CSV table of C-alpha atoms in Angstrom, one decimal:
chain,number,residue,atom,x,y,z
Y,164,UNK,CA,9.4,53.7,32.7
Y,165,UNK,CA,12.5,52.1,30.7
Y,166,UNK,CA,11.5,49.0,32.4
Y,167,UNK,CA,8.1,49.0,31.7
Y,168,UNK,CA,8.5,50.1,27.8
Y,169,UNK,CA,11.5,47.2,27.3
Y,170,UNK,CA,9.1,44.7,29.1
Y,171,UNK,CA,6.2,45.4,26.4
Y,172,UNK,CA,8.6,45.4,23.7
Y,173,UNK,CA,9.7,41.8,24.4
Y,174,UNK,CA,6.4,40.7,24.6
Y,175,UNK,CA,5.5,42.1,21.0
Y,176,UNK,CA,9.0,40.4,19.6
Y,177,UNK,CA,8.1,36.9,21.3
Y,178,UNK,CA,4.4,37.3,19.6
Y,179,UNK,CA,5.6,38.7,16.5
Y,180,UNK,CA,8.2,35.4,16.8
Y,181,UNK,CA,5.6,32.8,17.9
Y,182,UNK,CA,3.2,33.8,15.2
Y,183,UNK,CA,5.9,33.9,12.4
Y,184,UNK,CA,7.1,29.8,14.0
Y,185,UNK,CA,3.3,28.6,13.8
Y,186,UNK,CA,2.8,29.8,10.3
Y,187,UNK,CA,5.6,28.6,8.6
Y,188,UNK,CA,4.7,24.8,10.4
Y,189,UNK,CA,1.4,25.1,9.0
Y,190,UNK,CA,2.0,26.1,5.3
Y,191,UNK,CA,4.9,23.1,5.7
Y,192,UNK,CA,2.4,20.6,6.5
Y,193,UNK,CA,-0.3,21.8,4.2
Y,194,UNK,CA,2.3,21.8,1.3
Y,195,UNK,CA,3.2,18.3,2.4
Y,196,UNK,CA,-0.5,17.4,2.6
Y,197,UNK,CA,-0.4,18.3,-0.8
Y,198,UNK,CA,2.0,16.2,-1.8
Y,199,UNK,CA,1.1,12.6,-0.2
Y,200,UNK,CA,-2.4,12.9,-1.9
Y,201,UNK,CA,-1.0,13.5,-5.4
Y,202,UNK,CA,-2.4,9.9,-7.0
Y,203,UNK,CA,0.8,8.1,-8.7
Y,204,UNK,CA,1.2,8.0,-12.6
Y,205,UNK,CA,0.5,5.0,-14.4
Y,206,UNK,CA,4.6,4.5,-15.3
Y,207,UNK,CA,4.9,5.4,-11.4
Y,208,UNK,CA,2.4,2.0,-10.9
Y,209,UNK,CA,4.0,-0.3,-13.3
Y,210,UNK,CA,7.3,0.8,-11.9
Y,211,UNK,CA,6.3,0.2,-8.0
Y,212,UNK,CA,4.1,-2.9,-9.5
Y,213,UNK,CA,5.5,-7.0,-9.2
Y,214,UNK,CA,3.8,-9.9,-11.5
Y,215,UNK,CA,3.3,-12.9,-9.9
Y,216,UNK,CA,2.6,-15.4,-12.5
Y,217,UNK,CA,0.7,-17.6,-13.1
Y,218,UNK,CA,-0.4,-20.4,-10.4
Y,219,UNK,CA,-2.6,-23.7,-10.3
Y,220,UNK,CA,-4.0,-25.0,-7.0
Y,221,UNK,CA,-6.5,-26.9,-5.7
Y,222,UNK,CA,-9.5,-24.8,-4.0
Y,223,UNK,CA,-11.0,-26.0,-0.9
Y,224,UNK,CA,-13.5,-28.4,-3.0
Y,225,UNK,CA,-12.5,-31.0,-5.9
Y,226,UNK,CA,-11.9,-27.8,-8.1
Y,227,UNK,CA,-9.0,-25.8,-8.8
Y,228,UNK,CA,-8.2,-22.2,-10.0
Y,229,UNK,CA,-5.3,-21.0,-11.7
Y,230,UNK,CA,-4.9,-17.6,-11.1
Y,231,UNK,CA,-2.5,-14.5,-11.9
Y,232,UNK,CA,-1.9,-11.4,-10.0
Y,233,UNK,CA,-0.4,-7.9,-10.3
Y,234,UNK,CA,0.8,-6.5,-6.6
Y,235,UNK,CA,1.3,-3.0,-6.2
Y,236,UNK,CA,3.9,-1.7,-3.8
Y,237,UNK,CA,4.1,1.8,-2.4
Y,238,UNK,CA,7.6,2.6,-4.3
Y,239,UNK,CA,10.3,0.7,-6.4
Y,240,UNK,CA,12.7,-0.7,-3.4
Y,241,UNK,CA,9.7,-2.2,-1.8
Y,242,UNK,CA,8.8,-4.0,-5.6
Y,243,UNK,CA,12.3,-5.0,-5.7
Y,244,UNK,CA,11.9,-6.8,-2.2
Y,245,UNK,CA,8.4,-8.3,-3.0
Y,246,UNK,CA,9.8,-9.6,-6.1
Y,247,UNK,CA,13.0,-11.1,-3.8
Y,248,UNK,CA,10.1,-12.5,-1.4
Y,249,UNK,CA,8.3,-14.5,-4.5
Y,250,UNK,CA,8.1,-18.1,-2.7
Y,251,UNK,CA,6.7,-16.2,0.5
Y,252,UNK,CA,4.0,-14.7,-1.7
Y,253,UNK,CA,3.4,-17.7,-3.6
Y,254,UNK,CA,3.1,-19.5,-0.4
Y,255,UNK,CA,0.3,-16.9,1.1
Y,256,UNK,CA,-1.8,-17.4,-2.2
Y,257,UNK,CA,-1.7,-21.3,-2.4
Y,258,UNK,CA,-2.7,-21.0,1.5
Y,259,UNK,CA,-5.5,-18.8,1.3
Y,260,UNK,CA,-7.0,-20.0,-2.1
Y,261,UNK,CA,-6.5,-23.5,-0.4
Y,262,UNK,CA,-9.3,-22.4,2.6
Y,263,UNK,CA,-11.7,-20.8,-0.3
Y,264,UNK,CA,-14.2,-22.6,-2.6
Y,265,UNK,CA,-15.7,-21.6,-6.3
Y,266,UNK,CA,-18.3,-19.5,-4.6
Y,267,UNK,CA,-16.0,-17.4,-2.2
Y,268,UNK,CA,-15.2,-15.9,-5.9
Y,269,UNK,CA,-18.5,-14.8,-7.2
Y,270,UNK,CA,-19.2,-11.4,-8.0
Y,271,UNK,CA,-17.1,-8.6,-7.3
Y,272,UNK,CA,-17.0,-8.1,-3.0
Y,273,UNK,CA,-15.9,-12.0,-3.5
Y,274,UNK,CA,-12.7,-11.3,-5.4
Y,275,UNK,CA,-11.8,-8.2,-4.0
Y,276,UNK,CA,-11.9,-10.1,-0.4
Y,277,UNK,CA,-9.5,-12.6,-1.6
Y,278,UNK,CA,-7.3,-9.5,-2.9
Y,279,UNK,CA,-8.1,-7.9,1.0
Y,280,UNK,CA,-6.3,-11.1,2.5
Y,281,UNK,CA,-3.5,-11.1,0.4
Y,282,UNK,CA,-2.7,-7.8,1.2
Y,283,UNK,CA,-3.7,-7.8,4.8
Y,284,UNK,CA,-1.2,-11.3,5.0
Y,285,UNK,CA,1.8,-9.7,2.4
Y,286,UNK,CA,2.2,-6.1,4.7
Y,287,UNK,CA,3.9,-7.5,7.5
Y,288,UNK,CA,6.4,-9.5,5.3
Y,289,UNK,CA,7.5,-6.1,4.1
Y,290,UNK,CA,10.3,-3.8,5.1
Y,291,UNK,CA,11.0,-1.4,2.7
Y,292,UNK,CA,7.3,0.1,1.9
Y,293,UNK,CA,3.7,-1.5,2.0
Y,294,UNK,CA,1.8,-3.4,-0.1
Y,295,UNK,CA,-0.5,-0.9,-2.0
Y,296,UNK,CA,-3.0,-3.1,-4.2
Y,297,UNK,CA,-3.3,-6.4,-5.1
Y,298,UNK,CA,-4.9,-7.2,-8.6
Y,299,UNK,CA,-6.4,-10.2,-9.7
Y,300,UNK,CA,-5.2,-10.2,-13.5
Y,301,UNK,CA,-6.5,-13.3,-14.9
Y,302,UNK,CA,-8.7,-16.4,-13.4
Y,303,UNK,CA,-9.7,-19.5,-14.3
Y,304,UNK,CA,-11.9,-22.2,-12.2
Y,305,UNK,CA,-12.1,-26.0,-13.2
């Protein structure tokens, strides 16, 4: 009878135990759910955010483009190390506006696919963070 009654009652203490465990991980991730969707503040952006200024090149025709860009970074180490990583950058962009032509900038879906491949080329550079956004800030084609 002891047996039994000490049996049942460490089955209710392990439950009791078990539930309490998978509680608190789930209100831990759902507070930290939370917290990774919060959107950044604008000061957070500028802070986390590298200018690259301005650069003339030819485009894949007899025209050329000079361009400006803002690149947002996921914090402000990773900013520091694109701003250290300036000629690699500057390189990607003279490369890939080298391969595109006036119209690969039309309308909207063509600029934001030339933003897409800087990006997409700029993320595995980094170490400290990712590459966020990358804003076309000014434009000009000749």
């Amino acid at each position: 009878m002891k047996n039994k009654v000490l049996t049942v009652s460490l089955i209710i203490l392990v439950s009791i135990t078990l539930i309490g465990v998978v509680g608190l991980i789930l209100t831990l991730q759902l507070k930290n759910g939370d917290e990774t969707q919060k959107e950044p503040t604008i000061d957070e952006i500028i802070e986390s955010s590298v200018d690259i200024p301005e650069i003339t090149t030819n485009l894949s025709g007899r025209q050329f483009i000079r361009i400006s860009l803002k690149i947002q970074t996921s914090n402000k180490k990773s900013a520091e190390e694109l701003t250290k990583r300036d000629f690699q950058v500057n390189n990607i962009v003279i490369q890939e506006l080298s391969e595109k032509s006036a119209k690969d900038f039309e309308g909207k879906t063509g600029k934001q696919a030339f933003e897409d491949a800087i990006k997409a080329q700029l993320n595995p550079l980094m170490q400290e963070g990712k590459i966020e956004k990358v804003y076309i800030v000014s434009y000009i084609i000749q």
